[in-house]
PDB file of C-alpha atoms in Angstrom:
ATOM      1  CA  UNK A 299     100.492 122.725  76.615  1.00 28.00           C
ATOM      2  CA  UNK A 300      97.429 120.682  75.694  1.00 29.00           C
ATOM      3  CA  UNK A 301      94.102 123.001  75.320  1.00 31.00           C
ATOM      4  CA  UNK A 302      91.378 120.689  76.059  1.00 32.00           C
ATOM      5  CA  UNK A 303      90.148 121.145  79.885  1.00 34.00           C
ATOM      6  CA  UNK A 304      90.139 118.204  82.142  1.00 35.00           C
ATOM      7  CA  UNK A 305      87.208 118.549  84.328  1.00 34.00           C
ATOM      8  CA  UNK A 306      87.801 117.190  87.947  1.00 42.00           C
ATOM      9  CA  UNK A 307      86.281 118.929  91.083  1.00 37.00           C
ATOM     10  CA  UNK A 308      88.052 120.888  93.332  1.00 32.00           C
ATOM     11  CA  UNK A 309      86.626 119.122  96.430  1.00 34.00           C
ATOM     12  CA  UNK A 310      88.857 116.753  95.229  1.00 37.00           C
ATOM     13  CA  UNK A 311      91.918 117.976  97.123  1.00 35.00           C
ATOM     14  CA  UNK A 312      89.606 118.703 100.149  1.00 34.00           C
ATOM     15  CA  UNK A 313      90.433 116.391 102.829  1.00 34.00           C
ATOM     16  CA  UNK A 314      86.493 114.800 104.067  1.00 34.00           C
ATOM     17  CA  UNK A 315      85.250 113.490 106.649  1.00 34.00           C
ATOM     18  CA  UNK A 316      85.207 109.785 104.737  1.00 38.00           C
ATOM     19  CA  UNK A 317      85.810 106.676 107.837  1.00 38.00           C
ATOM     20  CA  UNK A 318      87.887 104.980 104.524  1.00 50.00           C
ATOM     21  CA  UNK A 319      90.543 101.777 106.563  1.00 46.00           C
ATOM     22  CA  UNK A 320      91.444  99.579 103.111  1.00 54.00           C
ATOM     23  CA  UNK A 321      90.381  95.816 104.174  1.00 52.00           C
ATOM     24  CA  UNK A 322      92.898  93.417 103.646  1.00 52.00           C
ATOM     25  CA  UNK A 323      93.578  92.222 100.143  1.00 64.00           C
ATOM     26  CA  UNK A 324      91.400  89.256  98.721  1.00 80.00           C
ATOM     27  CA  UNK A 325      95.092  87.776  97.232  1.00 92.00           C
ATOM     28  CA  UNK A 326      98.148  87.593  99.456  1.00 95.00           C
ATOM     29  CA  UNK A 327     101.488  87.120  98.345  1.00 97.00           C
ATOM     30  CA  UNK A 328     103.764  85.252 100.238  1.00 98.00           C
ATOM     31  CA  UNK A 329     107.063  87.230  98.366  1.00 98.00           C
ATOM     32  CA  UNK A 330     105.075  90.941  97.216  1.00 98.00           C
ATOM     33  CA  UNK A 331     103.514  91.577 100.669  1.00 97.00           C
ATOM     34  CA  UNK A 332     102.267  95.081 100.146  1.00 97.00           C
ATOM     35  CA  UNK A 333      99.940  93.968  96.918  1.00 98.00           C
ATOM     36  CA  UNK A 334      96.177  94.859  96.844  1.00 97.00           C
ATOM     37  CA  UNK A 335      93.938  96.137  94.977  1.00 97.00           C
ATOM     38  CA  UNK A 336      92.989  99.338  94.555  1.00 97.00           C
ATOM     39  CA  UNK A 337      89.559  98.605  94.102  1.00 96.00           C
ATOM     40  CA  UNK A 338      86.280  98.969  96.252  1.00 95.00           C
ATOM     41  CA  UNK A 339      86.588 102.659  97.446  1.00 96.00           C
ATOM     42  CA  UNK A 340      83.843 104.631  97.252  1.00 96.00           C
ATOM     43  CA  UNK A 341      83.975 107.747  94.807  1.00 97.00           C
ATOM     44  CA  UNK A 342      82.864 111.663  96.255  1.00 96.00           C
ATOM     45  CA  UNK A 343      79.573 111.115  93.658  1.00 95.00           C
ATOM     46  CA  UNK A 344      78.596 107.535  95.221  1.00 95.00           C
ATOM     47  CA  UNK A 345      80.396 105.226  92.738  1.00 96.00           C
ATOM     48  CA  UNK A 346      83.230 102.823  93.143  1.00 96.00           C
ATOM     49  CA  UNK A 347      86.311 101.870  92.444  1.00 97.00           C
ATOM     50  CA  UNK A 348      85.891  98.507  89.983  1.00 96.00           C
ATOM     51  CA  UNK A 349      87.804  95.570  91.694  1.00 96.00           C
ATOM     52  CA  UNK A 350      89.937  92.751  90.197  1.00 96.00           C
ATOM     53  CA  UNK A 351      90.978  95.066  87.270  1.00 97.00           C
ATOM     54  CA  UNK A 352      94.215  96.721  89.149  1.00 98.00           C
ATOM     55  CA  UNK A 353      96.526  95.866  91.870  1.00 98.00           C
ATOM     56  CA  UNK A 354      99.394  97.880  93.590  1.00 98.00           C
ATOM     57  CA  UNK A 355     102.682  96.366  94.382  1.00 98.00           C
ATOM     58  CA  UNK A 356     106.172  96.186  96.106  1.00 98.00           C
ATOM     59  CA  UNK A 357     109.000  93.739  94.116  1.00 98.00           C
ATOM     60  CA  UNK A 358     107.710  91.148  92.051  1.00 98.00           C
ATOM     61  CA  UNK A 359     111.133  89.392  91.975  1.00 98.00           C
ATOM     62  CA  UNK A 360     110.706  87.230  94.821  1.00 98.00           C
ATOM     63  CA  UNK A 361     107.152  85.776  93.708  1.00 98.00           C
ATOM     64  CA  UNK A 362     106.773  81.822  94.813  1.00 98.00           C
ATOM     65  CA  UNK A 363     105.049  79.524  92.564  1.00 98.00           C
ATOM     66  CA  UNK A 364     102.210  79.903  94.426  1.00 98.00           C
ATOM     67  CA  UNK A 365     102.580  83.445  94.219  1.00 98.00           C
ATOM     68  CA  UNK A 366     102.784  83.039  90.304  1.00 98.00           C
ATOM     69  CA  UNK A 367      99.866  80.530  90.029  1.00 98.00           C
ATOM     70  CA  UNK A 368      97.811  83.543  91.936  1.00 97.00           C
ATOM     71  CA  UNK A 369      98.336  86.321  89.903  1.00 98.00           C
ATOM     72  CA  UNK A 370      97.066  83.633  86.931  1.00 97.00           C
ATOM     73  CA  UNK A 371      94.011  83.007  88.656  1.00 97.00           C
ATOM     74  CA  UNK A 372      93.786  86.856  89.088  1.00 96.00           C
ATOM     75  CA  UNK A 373      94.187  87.602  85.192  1.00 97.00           C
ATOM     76  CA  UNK A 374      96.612  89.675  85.714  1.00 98.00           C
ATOM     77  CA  UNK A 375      98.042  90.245  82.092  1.00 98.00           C
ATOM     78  CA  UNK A 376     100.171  93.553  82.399  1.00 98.00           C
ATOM     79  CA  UNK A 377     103.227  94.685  84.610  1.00 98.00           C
ATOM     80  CA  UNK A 378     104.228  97.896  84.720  1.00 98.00           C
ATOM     81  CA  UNK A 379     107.394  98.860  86.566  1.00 98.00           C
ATOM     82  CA  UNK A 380     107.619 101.960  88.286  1.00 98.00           C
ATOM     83  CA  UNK A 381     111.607 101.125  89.280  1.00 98.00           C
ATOM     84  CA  UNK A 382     115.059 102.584  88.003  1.00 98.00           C
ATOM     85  CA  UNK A 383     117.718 100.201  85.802  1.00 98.00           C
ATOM     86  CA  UNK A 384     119.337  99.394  88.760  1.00 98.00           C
ATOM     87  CA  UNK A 385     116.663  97.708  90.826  1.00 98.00           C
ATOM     88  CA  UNK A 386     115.029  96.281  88.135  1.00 98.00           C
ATOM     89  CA  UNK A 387     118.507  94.271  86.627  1.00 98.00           C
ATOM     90  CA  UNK A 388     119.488  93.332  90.673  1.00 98.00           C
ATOM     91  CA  UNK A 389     115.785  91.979  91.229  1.00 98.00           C
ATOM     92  CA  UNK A 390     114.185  91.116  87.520  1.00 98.00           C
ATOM     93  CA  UNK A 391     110.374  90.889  87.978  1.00 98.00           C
ATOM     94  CA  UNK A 392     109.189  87.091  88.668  1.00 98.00           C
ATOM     95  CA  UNK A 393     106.289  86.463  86.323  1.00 97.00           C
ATOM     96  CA  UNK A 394     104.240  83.911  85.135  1.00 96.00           C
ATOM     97  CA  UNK A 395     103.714  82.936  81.129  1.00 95.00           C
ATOM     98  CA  UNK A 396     101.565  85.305  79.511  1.00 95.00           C
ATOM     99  CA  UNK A 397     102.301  88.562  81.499  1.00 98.00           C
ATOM    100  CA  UNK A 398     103.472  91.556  79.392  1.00 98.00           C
ATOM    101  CA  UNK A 399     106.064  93.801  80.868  1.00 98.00           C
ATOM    102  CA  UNK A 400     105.757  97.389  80.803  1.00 98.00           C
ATOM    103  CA  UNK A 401     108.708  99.892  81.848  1.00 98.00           C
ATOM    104  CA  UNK A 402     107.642 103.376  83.351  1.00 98.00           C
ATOM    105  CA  UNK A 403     110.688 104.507  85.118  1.00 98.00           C
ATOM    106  CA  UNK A 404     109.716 107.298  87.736  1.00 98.00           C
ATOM    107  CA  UNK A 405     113.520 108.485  87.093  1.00 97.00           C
ATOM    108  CA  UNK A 406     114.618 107.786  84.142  1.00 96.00           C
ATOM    109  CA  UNK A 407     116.341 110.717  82.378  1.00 95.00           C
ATOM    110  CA  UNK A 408     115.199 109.173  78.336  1.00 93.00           C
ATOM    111  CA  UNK A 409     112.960 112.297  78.692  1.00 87.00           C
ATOM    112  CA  UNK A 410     115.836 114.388  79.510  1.00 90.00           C
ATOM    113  CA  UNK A 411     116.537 116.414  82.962  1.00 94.00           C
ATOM    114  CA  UNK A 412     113.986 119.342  83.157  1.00 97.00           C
ATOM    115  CA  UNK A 413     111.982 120.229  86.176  1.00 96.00           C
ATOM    116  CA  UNK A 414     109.519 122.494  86.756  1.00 96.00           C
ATOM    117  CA  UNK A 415     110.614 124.790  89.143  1.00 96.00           C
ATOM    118  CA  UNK A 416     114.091 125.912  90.126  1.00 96.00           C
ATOM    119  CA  UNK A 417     115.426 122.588  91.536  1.00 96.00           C
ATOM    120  CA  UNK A 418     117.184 124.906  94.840  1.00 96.00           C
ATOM    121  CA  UNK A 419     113.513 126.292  94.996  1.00 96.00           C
ATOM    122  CA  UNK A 420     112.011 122.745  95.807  1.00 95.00           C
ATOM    123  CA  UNK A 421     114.848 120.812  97.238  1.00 95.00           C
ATOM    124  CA  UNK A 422     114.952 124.575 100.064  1.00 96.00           C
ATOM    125  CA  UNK A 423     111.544 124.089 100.975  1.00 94.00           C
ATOM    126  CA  UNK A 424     111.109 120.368 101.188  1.00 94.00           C
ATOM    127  CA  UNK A 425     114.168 120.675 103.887  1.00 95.00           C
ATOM    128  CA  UNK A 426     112.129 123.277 106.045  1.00 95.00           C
ATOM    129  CA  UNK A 427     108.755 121.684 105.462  1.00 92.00           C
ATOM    130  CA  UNK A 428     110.558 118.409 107.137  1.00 92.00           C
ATOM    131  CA  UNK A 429     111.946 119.788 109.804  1.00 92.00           C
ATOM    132  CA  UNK A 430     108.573 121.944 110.451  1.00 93.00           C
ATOM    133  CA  UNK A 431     106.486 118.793 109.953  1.00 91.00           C
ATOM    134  CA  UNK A 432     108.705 116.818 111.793  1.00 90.00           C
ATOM    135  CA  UNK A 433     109.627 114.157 109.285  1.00 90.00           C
ATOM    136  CA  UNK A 434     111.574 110.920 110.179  1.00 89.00           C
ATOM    137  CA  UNK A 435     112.826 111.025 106.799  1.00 93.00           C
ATOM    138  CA  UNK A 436     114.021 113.974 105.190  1.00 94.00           C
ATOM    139  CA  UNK A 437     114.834 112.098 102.249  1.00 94.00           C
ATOM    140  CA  UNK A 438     111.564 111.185 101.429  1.00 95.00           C
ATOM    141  CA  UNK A 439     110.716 114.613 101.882  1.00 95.00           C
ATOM    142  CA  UNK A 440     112.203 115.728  99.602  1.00 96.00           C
ATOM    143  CA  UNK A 441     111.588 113.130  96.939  1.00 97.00           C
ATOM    144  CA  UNK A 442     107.718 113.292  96.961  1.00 98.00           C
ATOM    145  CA  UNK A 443     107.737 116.854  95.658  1.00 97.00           C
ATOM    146  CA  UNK A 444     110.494 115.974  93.612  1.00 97.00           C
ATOM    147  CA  UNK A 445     107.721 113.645  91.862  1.00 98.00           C
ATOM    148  CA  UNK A 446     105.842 116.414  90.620  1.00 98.00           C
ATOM    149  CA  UNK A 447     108.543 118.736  89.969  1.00 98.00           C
ATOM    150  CA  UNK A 448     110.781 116.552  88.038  1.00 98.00           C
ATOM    151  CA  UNK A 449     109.601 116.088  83.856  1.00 97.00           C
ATOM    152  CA  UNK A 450     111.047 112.251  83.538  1.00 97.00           C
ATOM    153  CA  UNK A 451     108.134 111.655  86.387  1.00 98.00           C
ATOM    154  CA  UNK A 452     105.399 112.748  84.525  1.00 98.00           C
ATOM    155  CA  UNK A 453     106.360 110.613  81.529  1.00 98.00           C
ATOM    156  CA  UNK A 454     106.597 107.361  83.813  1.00 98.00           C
ATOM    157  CA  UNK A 455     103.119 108.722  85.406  1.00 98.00           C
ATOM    158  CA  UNK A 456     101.739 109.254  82.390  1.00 98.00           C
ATOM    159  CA  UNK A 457     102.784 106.047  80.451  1.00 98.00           C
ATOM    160  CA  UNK A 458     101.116 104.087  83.665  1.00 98.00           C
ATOM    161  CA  UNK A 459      97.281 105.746  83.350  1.00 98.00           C
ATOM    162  CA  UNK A 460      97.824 105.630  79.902  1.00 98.00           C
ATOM    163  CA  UNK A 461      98.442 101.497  79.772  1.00 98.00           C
ATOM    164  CA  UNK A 462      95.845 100.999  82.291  1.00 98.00           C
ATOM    165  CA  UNK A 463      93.155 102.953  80.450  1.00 97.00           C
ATOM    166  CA  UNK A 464      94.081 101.508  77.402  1.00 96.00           C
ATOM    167  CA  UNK A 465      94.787  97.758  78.267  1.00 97.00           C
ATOM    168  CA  UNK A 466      91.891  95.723  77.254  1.00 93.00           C
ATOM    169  CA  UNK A 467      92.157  92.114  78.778  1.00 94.00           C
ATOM    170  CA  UNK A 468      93.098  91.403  81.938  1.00 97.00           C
ATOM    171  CA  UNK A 469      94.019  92.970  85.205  1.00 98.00           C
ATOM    172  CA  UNK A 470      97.310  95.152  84.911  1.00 98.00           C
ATOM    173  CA  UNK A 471      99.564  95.026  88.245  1.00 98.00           C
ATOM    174  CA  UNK A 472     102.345  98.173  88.448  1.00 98.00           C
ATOM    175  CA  UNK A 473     104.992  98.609  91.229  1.00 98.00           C
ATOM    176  CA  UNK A 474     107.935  99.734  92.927  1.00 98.00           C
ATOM    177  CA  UNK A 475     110.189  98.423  95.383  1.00 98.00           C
ATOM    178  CA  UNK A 476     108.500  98.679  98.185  1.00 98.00           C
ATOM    179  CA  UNK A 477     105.338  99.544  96.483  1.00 98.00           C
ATOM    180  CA  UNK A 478     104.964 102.855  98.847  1.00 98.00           C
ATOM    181  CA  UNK A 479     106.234 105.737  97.512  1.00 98.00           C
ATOM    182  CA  UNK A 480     106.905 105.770  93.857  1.00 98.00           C
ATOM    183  CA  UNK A 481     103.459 103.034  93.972  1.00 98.00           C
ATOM    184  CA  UNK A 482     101.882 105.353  96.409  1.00 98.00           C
ATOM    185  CA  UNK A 483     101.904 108.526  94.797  1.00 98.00           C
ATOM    186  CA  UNK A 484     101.170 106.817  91.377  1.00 98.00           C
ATOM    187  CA  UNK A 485      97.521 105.424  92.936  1.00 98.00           C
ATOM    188  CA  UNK A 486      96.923 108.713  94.821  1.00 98.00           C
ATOM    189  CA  UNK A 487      97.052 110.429  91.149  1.00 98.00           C
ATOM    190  CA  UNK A 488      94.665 107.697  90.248  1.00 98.00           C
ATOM    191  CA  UNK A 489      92.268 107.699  92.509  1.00 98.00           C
ATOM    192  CA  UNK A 490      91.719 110.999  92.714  1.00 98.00           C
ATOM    193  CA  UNK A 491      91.191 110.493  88.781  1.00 98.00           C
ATOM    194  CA  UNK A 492      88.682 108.479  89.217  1.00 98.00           C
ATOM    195  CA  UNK A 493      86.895 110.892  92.129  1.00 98.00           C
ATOM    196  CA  UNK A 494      87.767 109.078  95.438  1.00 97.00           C
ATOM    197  CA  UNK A 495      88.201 111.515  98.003  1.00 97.00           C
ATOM    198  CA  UNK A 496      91.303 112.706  99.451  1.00 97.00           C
ATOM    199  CA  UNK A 497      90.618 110.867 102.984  1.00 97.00           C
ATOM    200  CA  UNK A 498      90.385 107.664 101.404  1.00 97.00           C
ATOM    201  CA  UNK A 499      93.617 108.379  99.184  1.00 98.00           C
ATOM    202  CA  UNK A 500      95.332 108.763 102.649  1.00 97.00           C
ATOM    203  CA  UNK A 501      94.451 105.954 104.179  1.00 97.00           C
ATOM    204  CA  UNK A 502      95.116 103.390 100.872  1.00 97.00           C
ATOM    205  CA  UNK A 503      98.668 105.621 101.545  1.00 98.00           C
ATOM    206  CA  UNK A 504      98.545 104.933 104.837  1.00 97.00           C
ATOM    207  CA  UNK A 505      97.635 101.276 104.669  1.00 97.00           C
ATOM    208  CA  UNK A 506     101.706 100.445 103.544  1.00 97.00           C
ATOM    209  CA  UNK A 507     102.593 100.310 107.067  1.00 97.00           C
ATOM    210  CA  UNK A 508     100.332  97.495 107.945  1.00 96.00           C
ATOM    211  CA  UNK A 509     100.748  95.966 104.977  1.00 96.00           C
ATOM    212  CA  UNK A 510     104.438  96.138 105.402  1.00 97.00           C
ATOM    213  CA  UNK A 511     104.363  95.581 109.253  1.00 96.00           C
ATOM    214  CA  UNK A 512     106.325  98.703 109.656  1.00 94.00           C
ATOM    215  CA  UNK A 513     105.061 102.029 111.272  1.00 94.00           C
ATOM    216  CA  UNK A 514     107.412 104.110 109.750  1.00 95.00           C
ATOM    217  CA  UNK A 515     107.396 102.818 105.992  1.00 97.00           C
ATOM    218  CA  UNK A 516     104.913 106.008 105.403  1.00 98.00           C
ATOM    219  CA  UNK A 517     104.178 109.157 107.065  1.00 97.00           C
ATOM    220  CA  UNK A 518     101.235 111.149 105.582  1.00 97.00           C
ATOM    221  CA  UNK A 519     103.307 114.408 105.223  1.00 97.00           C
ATOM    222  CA  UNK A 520     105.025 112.993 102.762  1.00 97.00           C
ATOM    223  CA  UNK A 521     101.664 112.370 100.358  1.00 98.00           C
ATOM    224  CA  UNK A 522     100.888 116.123 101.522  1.00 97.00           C
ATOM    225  CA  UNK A 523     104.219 117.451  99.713  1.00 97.00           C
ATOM    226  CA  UNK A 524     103.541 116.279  96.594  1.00 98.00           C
ATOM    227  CA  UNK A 525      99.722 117.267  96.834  1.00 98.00           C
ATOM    228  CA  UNK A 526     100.891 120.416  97.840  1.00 97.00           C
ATOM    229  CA  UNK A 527     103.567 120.501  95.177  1.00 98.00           C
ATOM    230  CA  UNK A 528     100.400 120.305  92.476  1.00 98.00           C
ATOM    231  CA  UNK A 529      98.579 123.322  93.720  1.00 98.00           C
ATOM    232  CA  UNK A 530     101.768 125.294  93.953  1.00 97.00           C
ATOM    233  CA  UNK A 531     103.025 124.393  90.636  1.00 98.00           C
ATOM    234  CA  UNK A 532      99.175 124.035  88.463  1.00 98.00           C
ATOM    235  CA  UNK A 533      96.989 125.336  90.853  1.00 98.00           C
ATOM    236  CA  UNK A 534      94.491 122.781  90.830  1.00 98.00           C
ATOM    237  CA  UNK A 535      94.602 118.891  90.061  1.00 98.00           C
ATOM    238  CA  UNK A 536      92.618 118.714  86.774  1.00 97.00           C
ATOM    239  CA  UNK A 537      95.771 121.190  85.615  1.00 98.00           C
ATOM    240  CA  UNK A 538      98.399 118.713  87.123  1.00 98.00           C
ATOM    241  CA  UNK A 539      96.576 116.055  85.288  1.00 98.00           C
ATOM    242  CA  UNK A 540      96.325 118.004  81.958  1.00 97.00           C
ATOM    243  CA  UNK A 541      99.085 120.390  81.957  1.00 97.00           C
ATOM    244  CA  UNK A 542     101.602 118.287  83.882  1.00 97.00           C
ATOM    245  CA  UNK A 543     101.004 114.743  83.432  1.00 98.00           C
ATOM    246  CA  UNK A 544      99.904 115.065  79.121  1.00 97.00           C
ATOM    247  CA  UNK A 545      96.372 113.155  79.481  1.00 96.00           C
ATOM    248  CA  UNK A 546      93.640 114.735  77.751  1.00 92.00           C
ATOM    249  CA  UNK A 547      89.756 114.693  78.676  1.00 94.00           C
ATOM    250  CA  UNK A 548      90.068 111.757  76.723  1.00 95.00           C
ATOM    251  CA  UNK A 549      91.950 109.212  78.709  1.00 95.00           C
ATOM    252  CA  UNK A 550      90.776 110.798  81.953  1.00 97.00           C
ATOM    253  CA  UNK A 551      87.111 109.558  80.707  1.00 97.00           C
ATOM    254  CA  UNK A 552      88.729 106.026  79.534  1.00 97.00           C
ATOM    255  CA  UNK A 553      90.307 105.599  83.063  1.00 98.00           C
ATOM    256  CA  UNK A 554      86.493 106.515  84.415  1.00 98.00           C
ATOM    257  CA  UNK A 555      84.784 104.437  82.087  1.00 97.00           C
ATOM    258  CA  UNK A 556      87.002 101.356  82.878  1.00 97.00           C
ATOM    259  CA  UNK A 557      87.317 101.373  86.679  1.00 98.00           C
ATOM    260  CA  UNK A 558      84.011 103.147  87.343  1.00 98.00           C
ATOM    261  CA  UNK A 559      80.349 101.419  88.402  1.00 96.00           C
TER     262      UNK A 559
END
């Protein structure tokens, strides 16, 4: 367990009163239709988000040439992929020259299978808090805590902020399938990093159903599992952040220092 104290503010996981609608990306992508940037919010001390620097995505497998020549004009210069060895060998990533590729598996057992808490203990009350919530999905339920819970997670996490805040030319692009859940948990993390508040987190959530042109591609009790997974598990963010996800003060001041003006 690392010592040094990660210093974020507790009104972090406060929902506010923040009007916070993302507007629609600057770059559309005829084949990756939910990727934007996560740039432009507004930060709980009156900063913002830097934009052009990093951009969420679904699949980058079925990327046009026009799609390609984009992401060029873009800069983008990093992928990471948030997806398991199955998705990624059935649908390779389509990239133009000069991209690096960057695996962060969200399940990948190379860090072994360790959770922690009692897996019965989560999976138990993910089922109830579905059925009390009234969940479409309990599936998804179930696999947002699951993201917090389960060690391999935090490595893939981890490995992500740590390539952003460390990548020094060019924007970096990281994604999922459908760039909502593993992709949408994985920009809540950073954005609350980086101070935006927990309205605005839901509604860049949120924003995968329009984006996707389905209403039921997210439902915001599933963001609230695995927010509510942190507390119950660290008791606060900052120790999720420290004690959970392995990045010092350090790279939580890199991350700021990059994406912050």
């Amino acid at each position: 367990m690392l010592a040094t104290a990660v210093v974020l503010s507790p009104a972090l996981l406060v929902p506010v009163a923040v009007s916070a609608q993302p507007a629609a990306p600057d770059i559309q992508l005829e084949g990756a239709k939910n990727f934007r940037d996560i740039g432009g919010y507004l930060t709980t001390d009156g900063r913002r988000v830097r934009e052009d620097l990093v951009y969420r995505s679904n699949r980058l497998s079925k990327l046009t040439d026009a799609d390609q020549a984009k992401l060029t004009a873009a800069g983008v210069t990093l992928d990471v992929d948030l997806r398991n060895a199955k998705e990624r060998k059935d649908e390779p990533d389509r990239l133009p020259a000069g991209v690096a590729y960057k695996v962060a598996d969200v399940v990948s057992l190379n860090n072994g299978l360790g959770f922690h808490e009692f897996v019965p203990i989560t999976l138990g009350r993910a089922v109830i808090d579905a059925h009390v919530k009234g969940s479409s999905d309990i599936g998804q339920s179930i696999g947002y805590p699951f993201m917090v819970t389960f060690q391999g997670s935090d490595a893939a996490f981890r490995d992500l902020l740590t390539a952003i805040a460390q990548h020094k030319s060019g924007a970096v692009v990281y994604h999922c399938s459908a760039g909502k859940d593993r992709t949408g948990w994985a920009t809540a993390v950073l954005l609350t990093i980086l101070g935006v508040p927990r309205a605005t987190v839901n509604a860049d959530f949120l924003a995968s159903n329009t984006f996707l042109g389905r209403s039921d591609a997210v439902e915001q009790s599933w963001l609230d599992a695995s927010f509510d997974q942190v507390n119950r598990l660290y008791g606060s963010f900052d120790r999720y952040v420290r004690d959970g996800l392995g990045l010092d003060q350090n790279a939580v001041n890199m991350l700021r220092a990059k994406l912050l003006v």
